[in-house]
Coordinates of C-alpha atoms and ligand atoms in Angstrom, one line a residue:
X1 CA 91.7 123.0 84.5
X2 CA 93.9 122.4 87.5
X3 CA 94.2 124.9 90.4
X4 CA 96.8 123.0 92.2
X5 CA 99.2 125.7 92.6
X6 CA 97.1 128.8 92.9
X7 CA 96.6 130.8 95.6
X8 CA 92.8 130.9 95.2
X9 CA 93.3 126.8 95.6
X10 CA 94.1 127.2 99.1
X11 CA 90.9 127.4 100.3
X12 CA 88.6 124.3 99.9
X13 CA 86.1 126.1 97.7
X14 CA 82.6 124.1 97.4
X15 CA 80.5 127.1 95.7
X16 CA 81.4 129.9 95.1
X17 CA 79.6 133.2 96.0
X18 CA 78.6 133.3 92.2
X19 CA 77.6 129.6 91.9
X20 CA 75.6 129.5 94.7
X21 CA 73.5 132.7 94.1
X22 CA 72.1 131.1 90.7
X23 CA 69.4 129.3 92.2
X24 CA 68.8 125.6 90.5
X25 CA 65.1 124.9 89.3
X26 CA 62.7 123.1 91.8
X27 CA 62.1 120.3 88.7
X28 CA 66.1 119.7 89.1
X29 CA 66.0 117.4 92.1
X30 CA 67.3 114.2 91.3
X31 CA 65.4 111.0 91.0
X32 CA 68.0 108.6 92.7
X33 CA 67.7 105.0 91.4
X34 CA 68.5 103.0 94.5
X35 CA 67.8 98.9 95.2
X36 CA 70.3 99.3 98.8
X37 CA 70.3 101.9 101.1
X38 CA 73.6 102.8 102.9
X39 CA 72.4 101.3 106.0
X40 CA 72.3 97.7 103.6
X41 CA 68.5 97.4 103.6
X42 CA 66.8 96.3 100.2
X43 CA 64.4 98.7 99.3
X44 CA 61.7 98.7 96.1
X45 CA 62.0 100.7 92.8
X46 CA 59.1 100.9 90.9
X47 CA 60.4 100.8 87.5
X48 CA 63.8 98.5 88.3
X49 CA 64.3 94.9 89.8
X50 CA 66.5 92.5 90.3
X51 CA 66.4 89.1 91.9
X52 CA 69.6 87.7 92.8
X53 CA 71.1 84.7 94.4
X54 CA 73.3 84.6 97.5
X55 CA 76.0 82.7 95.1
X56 CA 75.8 86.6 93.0
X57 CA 75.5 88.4 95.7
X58 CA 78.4 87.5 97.3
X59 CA 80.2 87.8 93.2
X60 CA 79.5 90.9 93.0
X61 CA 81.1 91.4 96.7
X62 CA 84.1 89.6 95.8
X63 CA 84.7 91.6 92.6
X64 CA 84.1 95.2 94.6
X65 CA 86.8 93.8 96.9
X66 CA 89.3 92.4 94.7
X67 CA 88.7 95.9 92.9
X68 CA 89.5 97.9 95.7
X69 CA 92.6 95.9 96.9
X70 CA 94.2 96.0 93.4
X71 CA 93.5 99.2 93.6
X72 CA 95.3 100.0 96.4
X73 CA 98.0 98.0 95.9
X74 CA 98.5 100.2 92.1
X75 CA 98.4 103.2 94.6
X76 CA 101.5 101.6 96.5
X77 CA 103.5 100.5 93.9
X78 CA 102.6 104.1 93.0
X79 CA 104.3 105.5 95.8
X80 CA 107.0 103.5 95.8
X81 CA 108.5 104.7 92.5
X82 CA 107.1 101.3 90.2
X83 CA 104.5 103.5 88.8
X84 CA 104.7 106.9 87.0
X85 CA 101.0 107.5 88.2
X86 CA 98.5 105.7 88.9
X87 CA 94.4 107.0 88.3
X88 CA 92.4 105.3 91.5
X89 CA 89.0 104.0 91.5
X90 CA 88.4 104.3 95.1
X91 CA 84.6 104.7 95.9
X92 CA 83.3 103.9 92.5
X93 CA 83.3 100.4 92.6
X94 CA 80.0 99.4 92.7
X95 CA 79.3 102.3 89.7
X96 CA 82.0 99.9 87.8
X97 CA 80.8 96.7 88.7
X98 CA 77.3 97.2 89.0
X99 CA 77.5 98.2 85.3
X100 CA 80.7 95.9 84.4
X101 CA 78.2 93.0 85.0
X102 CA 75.4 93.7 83.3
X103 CA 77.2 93.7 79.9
X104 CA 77.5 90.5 77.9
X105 CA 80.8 89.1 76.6
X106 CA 79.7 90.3 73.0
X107 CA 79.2 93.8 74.0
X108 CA 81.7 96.2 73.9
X109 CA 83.4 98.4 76.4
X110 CA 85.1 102.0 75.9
X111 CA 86.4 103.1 79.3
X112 CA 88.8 106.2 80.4
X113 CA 91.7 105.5 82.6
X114 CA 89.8 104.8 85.9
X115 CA 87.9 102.0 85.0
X116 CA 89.9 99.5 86.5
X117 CA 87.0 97.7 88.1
X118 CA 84.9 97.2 84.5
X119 CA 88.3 96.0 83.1
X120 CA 88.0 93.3 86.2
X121 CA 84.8 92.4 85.1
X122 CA 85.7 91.7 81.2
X123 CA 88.3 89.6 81.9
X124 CA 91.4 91.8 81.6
X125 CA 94.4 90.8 84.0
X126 CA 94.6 93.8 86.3
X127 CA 98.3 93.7 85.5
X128 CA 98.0 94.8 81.9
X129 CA 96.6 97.6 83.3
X130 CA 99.7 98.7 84.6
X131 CA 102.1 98.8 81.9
X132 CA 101.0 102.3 81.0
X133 CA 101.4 103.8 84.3
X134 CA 105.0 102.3 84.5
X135 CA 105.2 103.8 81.1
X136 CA 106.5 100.4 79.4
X137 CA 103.6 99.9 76.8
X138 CA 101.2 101.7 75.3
X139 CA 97.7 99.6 76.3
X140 CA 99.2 96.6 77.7
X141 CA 96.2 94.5 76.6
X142 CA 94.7 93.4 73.2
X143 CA 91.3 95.4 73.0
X144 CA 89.4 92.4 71.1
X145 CA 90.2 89.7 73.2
X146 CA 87.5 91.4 76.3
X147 CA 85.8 93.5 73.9
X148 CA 87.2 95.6 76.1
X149 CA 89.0 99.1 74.2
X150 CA 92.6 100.5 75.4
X151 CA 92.5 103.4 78.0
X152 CA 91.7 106.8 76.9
X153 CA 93.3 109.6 78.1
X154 CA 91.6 112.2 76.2
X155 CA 88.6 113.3 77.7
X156 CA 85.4 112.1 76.0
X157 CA 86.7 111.1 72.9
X158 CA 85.9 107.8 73.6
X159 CA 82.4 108.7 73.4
X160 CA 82.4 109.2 69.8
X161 CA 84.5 106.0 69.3
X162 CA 82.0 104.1 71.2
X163 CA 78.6 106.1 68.7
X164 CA 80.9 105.3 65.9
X165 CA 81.3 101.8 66.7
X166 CA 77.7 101.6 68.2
X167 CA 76.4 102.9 64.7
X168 CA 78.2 100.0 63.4
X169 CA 76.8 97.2 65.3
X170 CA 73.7 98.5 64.2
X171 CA 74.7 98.0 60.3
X172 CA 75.6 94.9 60.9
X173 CA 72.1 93.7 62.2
X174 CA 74.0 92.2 65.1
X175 CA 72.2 92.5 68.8
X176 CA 75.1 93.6 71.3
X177 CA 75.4 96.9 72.6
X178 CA 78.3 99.4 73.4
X179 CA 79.4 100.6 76.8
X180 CA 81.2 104.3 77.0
X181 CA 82.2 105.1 80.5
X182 CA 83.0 109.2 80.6
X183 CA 82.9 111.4 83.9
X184 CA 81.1 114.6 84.9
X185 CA 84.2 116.9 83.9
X186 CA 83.9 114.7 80.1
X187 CA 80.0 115.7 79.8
X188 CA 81.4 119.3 79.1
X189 CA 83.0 118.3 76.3
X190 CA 81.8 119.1 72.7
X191 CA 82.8 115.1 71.7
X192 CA 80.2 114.0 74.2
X193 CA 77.6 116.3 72.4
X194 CA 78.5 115.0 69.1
X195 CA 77.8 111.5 70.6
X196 CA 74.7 112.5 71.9
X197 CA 73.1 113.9 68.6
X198 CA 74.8 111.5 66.4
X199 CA 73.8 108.3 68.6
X200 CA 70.3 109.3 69.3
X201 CA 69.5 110.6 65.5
X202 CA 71.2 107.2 64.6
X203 CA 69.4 105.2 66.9
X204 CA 72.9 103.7 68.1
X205 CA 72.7 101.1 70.3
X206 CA 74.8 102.6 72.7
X207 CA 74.7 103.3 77.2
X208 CA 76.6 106.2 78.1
X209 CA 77.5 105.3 81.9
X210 CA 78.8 108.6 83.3
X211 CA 80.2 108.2 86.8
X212 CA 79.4 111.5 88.3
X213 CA 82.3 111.8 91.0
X214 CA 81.7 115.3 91.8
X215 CA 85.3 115.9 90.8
X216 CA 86.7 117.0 87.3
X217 CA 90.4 117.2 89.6
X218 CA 89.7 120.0 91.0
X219 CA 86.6 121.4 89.6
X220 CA 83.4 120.7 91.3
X221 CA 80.1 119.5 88.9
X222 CA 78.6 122.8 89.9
X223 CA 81.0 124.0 87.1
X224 CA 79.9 121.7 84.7
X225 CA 76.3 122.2 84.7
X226 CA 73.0 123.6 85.9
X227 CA 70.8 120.5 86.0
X228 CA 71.6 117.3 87.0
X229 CA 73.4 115.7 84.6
X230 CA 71.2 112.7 83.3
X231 CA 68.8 115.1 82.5
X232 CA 70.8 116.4 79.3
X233 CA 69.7 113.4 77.8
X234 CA 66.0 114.8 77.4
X235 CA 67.2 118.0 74.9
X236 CA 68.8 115.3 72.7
X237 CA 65.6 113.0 72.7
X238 CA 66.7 109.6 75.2
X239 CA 65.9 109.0 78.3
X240 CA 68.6 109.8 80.9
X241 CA 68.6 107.9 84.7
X242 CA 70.3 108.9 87.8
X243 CA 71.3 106.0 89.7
X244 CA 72.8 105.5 93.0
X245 CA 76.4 104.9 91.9
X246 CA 77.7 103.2 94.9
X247 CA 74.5 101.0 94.9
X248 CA 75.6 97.6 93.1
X249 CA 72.2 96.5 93.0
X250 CA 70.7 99.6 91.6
X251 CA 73.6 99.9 89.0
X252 CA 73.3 96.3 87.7
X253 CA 69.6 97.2 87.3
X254 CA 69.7 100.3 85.7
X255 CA 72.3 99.1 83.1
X256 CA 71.0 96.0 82.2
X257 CA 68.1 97.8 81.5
X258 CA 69.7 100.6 78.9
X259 CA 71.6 97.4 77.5
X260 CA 67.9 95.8 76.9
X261 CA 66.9 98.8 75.4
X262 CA 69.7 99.5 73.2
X263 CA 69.4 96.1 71.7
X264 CA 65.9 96.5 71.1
X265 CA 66.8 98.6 68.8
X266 CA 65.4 101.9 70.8
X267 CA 68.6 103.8 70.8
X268 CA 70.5 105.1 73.5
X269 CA 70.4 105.7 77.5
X270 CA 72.4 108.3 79.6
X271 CA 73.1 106.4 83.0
X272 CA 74.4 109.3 85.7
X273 CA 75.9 107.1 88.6
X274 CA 76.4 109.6 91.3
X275 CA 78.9 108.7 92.8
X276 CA 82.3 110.2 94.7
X277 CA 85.6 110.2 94.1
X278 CA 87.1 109.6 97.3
X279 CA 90.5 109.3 96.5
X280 CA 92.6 111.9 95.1
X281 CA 92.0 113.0 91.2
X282 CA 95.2 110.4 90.2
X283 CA 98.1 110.1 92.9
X284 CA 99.8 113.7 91.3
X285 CA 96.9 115.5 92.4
X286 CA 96.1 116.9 96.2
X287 CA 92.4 117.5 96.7
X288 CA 93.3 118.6 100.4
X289 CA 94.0 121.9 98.1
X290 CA 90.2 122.4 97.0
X291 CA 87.9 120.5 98.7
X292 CA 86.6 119.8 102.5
X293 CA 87.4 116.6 104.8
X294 CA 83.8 117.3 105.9
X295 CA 82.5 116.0 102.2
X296 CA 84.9 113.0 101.6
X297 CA 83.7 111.7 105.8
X298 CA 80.0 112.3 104.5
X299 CA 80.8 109.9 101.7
X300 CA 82.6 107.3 103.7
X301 CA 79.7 106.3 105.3
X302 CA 77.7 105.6 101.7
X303 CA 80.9 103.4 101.0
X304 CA 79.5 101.0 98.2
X305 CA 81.2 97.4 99.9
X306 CA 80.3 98.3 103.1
X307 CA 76.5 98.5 102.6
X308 CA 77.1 95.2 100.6
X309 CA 78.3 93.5 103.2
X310 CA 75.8 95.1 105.9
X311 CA 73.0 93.4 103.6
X312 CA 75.0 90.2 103.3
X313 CA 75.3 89.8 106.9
X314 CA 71.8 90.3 108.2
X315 CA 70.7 88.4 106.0
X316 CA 72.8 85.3 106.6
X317 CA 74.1 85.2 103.0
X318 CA 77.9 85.2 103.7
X319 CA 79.6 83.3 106.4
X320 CA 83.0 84.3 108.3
X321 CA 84.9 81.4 106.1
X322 CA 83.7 83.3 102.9
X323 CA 84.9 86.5 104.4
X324 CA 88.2 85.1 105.4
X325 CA 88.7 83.4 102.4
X326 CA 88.7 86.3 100.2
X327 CA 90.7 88.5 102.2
X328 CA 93.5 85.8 101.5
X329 CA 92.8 86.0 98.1
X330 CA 93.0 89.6 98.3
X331 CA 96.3 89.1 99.5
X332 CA 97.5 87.3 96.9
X333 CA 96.2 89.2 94.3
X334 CA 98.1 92.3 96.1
X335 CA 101.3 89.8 96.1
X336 CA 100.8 88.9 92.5
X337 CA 100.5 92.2 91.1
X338 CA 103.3 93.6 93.1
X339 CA 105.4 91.0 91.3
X340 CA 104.4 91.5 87.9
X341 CA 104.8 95.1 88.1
X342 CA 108.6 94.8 89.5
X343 CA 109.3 92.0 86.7
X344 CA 107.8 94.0 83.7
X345 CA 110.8 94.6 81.4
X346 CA 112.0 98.0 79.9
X347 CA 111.1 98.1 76.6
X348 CA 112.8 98.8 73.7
X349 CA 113.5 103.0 73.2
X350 CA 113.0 102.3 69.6
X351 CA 109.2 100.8 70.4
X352 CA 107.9 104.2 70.6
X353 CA 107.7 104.3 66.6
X354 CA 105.5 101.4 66.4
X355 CA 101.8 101.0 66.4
X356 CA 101.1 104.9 65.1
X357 CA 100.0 103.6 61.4
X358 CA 99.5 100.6 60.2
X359 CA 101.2 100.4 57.1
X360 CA 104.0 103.2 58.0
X361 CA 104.5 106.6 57.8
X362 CA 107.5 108.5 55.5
X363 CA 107.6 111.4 58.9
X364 CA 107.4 108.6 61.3
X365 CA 110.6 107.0 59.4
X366 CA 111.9 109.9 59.3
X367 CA 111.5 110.5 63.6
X368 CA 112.6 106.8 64.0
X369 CA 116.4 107.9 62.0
X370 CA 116.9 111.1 63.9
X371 CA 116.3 109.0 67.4
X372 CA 118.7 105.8 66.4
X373 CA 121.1 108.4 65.1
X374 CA 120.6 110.7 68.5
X375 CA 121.0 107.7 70.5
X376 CA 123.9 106.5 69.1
X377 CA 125.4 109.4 69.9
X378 CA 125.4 108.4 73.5
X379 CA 127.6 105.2 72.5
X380 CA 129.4 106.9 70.5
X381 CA 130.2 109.9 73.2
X382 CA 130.7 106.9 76.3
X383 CA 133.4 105.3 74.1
X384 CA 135.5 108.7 73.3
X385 CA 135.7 108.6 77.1
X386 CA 137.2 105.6 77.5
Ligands
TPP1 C1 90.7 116.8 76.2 C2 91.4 116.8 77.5 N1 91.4 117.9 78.2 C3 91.9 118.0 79.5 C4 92.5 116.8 80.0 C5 93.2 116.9 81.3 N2 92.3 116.1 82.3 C6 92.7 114.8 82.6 S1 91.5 114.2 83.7 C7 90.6 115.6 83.7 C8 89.3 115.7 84.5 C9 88.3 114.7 84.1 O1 87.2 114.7 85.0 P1 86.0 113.7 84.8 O2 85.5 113.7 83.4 O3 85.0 114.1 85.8 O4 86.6 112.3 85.2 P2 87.2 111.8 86.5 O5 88.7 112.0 86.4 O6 86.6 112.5 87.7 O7 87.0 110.3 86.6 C10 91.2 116.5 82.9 C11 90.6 117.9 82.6 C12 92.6 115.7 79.2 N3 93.1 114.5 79.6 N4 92.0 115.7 77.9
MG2 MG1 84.7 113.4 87.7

């Protein structure tokens, strides 16, 4: 799916000449869920409220910010050879902690590999999610403890483990309800069809939150579809909801309410955040290759923490000590997660056989010999030479 090192990627390509002569219908305008406007102003929404203290407003600052500085600090330690890669969140923080915090410790979470600011919001320590991209574990954290499932690299399954597990919930006569995060690029994928017919003929109790980025790396939504995304949901038979994704407000809102829903037993919600990826796809990709400065400036000034803090501050519901004292605390969350990375130990070659099955596999036995025999060889070879 990557152009990276095409010709053709040269170019920052928007639209092509084919794209934009198909003309999208007038009933595909999007109806934009939004509770704060870029400028910070609280604005209405007919069919969503919310009411919330200065004590959670300010929360739901703190965790965009603490988001966005353990972000960057992955991004570092990227660059500075401590990770293999790292996948960064950048401008979707409020999408991931609007709808981080509207879930209930007894729901359940099935993220991709960007959601490091829903991982924040369960409970994870943002340095679990590291070991992967250093490439020393596999997860790094225990999926039960947060209700909170591993990382999933392959795009959109994690849809169907999230209907499947949804479906279960239901059988169980239990009242939570299931989170699957997926992106624009994932809604092409035939797994997230699956989990739209089986969830919604099911009834599954189940919120797909798709953080519509623009971005599938280096392929731009108009290649994903014609129509805005949320309305797909209609042809399966739920309701779908675009939502201002770098509105906090307006994503707490919107989720809470598919969450509502989905334990009420009426089935599933598609939640599109629109959003924008303003970083780079993960820090192996280039987007200077295939899209505009232009676009990513236009998205800078909807920056999701920055509209927070607008609204705090005219209001009067954040002083200069709260804002000083988080920056510290960014500061040493930065500090502490640098350290934790640098201290993580190498694990043990012989670790990579573990974990595939449960009770063991005869090929996987057979895998594990050849290895200890291959690496041995190495031992064996360094003490000829002495
Ligand atoms: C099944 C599968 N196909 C291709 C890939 C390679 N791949 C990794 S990320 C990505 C793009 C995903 O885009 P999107 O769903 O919009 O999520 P985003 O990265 O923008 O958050 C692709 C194609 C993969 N990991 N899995
Ligand atoms: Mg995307």
């Amino acid at each position: 799916m990557t152009v990276e090192s095409t010709a053709a990627a040269r170019k920052p390509r928007r639209a092509s000449k084919r794209t934009s002569a198909a003309k999208k219908p007038q009933s595909a305008e999007p109806q934009l869920v939004q509770l704060l406007t870029p400028e910070g102003e609280r604005v209405e929404h007919p069919d969503y409220s919310i009411d919330l203290s200065a004590e959670e407003l300010r929360g739901l600052y703190r965790d965009m910010v603490l988001t966005r500085r353990f972000d960057a600090e992955a991004t570092a330690l990227q660059r500075q050879g401590e990770l293999g890669l790292w996948a960064s969140l950048l401008g979707q923080e409020a999408a991931q902690i609007g709808s981080g915090r509207a879930l209930r410790d007894d729901d359940y979470v099935f993220p991709t590999y960007r959601e490091h600011g829903v991982a924040w919001c369960r409970g994870v320590d943002p340095t679990n999610l590291l070991g992967m991209f250093r490439g020393v574990n596999h997860g790094g954290w225990d999926p039960n403890s947060n209700n909170f499932h591993l990382y999933t690299i392959v795009i959109g399954s994690q849809t169907l483990h999230a209907t499947g597990y949804a479906m279960g919930v239901a059988k169980d006569g239990a009242d939570s309800a299931v989170i699957a995060y997926f992106g624009d690029g994932a809604s092409s994928q035939g797994d997230v069809a699956e989990s739209f017919t089986f969830s919604a003929v099911y009834n599954a109790p189940v919120v797909f939150f798709c953080q519509n980025n623009q971005w599938a790396i280096s392929e731009p939504t108009e290649r994903q579809t014609r129509v805005p995304l949320y309305q797909r949901a209609q042809g399966y038979g739920f309701p779908g909801v675009r939502v201002d994704g770098n509105d906090v407000l307006a994503c707490l809102a919107v989720t809470r309410s598919a969450l509502e829903r989905a334990r009420r037993g009426e089935g599933p919600t598609l939640v599109e955040a629109f959003t924008y990826r303003m970083g780079a796809h993960t820090t192996s990709d280039d987007p200077t290759k295939y899209r505009a400065d232009e676009e990513r400036a236009a998205w800078e000034a909807k920056d999701p923490i920055l509209r927070l803090r607008a609204y705090l501050e005219k209001e009067g519901l954040a002083d200069d000590a709260f804002f000083t004292a988080l920056d510290e605390e960014s500061e040493t969350l930065g500090k502490r997660v640098r350290e934790a990375v640098r201290a993580m130990p190498d694990p043990d070659p012989m670790a990579l056989f573990e974990h595939g099955y449960a009770d063991g596999n005869s090929l996987v036995d057979e895998e594990r010999a050849q290895f200890a025999a291959y690496q041995a060889s190495f031992v064996d070879s360094a003490e000829e030479g002495k």
